[in-house]
One Martini backbone bead per residue (centre of mass of N, CA, C, O) as a GRO file, in nm:
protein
  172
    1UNK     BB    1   0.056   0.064  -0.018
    2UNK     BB    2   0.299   0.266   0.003
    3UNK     BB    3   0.329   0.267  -0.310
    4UNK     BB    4   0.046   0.353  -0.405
    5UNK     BB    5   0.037   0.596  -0.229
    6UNK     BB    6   0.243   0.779  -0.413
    7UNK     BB    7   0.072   0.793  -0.644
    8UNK     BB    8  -0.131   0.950  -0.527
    9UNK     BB    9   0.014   1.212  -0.453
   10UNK     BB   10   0.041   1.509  -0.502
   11UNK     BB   11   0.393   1.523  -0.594
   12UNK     BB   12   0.328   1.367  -0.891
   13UNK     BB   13   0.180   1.598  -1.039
   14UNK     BB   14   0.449   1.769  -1.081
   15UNK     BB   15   0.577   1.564  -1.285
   16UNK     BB   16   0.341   1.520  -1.527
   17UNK     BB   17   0.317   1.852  -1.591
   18UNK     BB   18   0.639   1.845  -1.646
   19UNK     BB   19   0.590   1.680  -1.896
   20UNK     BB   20   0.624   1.642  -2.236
   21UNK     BB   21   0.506   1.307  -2.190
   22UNK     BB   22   0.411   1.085  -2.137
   23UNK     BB   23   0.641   0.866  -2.119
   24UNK     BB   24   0.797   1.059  -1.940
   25UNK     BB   25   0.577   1.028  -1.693
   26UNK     BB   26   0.613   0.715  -1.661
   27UNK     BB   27   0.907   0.721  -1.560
   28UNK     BB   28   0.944   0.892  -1.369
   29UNK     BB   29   0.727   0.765  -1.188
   30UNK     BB   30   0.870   0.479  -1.135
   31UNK     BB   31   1.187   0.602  -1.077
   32UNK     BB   32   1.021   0.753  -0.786
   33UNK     BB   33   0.898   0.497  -0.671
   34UNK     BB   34   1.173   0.362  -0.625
   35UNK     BB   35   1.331   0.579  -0.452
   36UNK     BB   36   1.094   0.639  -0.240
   37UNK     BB   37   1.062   0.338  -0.126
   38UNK     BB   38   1.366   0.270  -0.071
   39UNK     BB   39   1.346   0.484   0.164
   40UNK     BB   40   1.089   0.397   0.335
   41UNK     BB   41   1.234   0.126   0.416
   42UNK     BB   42   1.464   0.232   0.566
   43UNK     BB   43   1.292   0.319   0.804
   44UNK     BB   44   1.182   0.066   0.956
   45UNK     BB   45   1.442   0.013   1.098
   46UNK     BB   46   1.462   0.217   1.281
   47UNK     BB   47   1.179   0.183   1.424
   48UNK     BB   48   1.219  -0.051   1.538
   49UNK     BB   49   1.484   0.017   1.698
   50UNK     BB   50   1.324   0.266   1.877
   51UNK     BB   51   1.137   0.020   1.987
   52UNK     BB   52   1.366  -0.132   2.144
   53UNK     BB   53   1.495   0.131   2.288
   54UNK     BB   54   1.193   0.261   2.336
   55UNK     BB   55   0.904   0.046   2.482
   56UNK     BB   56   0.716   0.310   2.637
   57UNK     BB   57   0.678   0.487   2.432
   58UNK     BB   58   0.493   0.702   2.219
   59UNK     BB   59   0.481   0.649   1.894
   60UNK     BB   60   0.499   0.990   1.858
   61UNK     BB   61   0.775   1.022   2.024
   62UNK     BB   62   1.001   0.868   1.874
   63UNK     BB   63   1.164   1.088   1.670
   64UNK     BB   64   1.267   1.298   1.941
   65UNK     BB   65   1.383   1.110   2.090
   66UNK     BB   66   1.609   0.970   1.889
   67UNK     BB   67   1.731   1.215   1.876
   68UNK     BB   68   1.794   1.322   2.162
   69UNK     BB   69   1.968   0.987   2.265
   70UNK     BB   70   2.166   0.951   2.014
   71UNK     BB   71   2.273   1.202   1.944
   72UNK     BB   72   2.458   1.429   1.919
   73UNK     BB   73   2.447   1.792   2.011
   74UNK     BB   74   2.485   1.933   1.765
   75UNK     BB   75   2.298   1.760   1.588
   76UNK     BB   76   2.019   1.809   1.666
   77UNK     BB   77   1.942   2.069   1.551
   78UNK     BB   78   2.006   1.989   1.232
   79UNK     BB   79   1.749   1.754   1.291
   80UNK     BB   80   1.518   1.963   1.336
   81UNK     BB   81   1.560   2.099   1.074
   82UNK     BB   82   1.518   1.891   0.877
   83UNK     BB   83   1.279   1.783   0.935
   84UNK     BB   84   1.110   2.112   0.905
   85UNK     BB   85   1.213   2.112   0.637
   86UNK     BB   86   1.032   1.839   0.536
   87UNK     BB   87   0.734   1.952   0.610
   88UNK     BB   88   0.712   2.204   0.476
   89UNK     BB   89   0.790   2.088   0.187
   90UNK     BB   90   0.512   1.901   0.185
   91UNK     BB   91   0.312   2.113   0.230
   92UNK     BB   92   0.337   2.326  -0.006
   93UNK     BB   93   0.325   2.090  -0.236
   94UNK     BB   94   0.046   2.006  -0.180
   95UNK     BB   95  -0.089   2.308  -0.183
   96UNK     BB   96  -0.003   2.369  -0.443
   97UNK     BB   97  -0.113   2.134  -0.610
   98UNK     BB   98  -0.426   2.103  -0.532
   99UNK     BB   99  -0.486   2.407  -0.665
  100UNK     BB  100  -0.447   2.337  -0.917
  101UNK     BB  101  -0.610   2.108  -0.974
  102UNK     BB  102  -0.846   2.248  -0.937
  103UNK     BB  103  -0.837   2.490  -1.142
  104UNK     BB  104  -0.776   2.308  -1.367
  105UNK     BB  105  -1.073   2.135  -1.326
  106UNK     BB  106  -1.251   2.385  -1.391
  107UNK     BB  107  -1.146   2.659  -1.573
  108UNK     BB  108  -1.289   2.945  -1.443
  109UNK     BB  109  -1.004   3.095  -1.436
  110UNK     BB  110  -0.859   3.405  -1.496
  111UNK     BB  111  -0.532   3.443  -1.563
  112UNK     BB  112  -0.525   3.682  -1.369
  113UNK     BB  113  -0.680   3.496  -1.103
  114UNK     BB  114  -0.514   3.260  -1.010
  115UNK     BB  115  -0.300   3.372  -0.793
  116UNK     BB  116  -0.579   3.426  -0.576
  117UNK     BB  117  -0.728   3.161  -0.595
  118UNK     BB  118  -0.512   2.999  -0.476
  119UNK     BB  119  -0.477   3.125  -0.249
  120UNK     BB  120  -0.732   3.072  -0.133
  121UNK     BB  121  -0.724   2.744  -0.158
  122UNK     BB  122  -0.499   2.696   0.042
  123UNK     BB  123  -0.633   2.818   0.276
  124UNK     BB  124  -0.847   2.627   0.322
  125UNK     BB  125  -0.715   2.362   0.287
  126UNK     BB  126  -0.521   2.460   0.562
  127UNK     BB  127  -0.730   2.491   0.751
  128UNK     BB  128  -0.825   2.186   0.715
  129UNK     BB  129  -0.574   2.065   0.803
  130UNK     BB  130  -0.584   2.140   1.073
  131UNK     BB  131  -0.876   2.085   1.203
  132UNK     BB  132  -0.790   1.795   1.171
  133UNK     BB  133  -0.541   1.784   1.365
  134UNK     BB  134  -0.666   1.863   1.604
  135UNK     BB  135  -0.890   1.605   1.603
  136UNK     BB  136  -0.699   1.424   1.640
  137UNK     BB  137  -0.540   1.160   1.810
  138UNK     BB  138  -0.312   1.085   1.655
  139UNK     BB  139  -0.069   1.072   1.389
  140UNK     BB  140  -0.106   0.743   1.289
  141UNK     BB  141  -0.404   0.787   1.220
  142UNK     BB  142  -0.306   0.986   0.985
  143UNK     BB  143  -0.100   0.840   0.816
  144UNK     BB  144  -0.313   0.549   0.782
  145UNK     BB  145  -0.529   0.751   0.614
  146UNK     BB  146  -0.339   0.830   0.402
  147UNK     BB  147  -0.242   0.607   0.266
  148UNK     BB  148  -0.529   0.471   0.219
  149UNK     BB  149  -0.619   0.688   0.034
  150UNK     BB  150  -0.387   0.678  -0.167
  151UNK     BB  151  -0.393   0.397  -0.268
  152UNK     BB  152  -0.654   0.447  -0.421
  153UNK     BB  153  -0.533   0.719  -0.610
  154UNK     BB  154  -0.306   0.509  -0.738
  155UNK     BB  155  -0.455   0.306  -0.865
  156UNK     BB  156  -0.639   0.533  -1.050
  157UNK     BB  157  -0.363   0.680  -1.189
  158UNK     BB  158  -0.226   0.404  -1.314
  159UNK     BB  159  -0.426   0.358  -1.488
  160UNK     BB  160  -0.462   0.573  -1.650
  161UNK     BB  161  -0.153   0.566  -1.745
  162UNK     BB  162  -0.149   0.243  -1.853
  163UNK     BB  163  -0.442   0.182  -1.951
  164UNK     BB  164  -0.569   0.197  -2.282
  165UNK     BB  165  -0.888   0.254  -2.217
  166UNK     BB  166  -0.832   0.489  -2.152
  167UNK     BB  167  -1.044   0.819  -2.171
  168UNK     BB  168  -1.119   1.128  -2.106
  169UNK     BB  169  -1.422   1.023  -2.082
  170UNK     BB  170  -1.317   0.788  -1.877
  171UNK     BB  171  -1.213   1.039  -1.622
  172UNK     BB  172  -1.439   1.203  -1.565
   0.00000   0.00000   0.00000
């Protein structure tokens, strides 16, 4: 399912949108999803191993937990800026990504309004986005819903892009 969750994604969108053609769309997207996926396959075992050296944590701060306790102290500030800087980085990515797609799927926005209408959208998005976390019970039960939920518009996606039969008119 992680994997078909990456098809699923918002930022393969902005690979699909940047590719000069189908078969560029095609392989790009097979060629990060084998580089994305064998990159979260390496996570597993960190977390295995975090969880066996520290066995009463709160599975939601198994990694500030493992940053704080095995990392050097220099180190630490270090690995909490890339941690927050790669949280960010697909924040706006996905937010961004969503709003292009709202706007493509619709078509009714003057090209001199994209760039409002956008903003009004990712606003929308985001502030929709903080109130699901807020509401939410721990961060694994939202990203096992979204793992979930990406793997069903991965596999939606991948027919789309792969499957023959597939037509403009039977896409929509």
């Amino acid at each position: 399912i992680i994997v078909l969750a990456y098809f699923g994604s918002q930022d393969i969108f902005q690979r699909v949108y940047a590719s000069r053609d189908k078969p560029t769309a095609k392989k790009s997207m097979l060629i990060t999803a084998v580089i994305v996926s064998s990159i979260l396959l390496l996570t597993i075992p960190l977390g295995l191993l975090a969880r066996i050296a520290f066995p009463l944590i709160n599975p939601n701060e198994i990694i500030p937990t493992l940053i704080q306790q095995v990392s050097i102290t220099g180190l630490i500030g270090l690995l909490i800026v890339g941690y927050l800087a790669t949280a960010n980085s697909t924040a706006d990515t996905e937010l961004l990504t969503v709003a292009s797609n709202i706007i493509r799927d619709f078509k009714t926005v003057k090209t001199k309004n994209i760039i409002v209408v956008s903003r009004l959208i990712m606003l929308i998005i985001g502030g929709v986005g903080i109130a699901i976390a807020a509401l939410a019970k721990d961060i694994l039960t939202l990203v096992v819903t979204l793992i979930n939920l990406f793997g069903i518009l991965g596999v939606i996606i991948l027919t789309t892009l792969f499957w023959k039969r597939v037509s403009p008119i039977s896409a929509t």
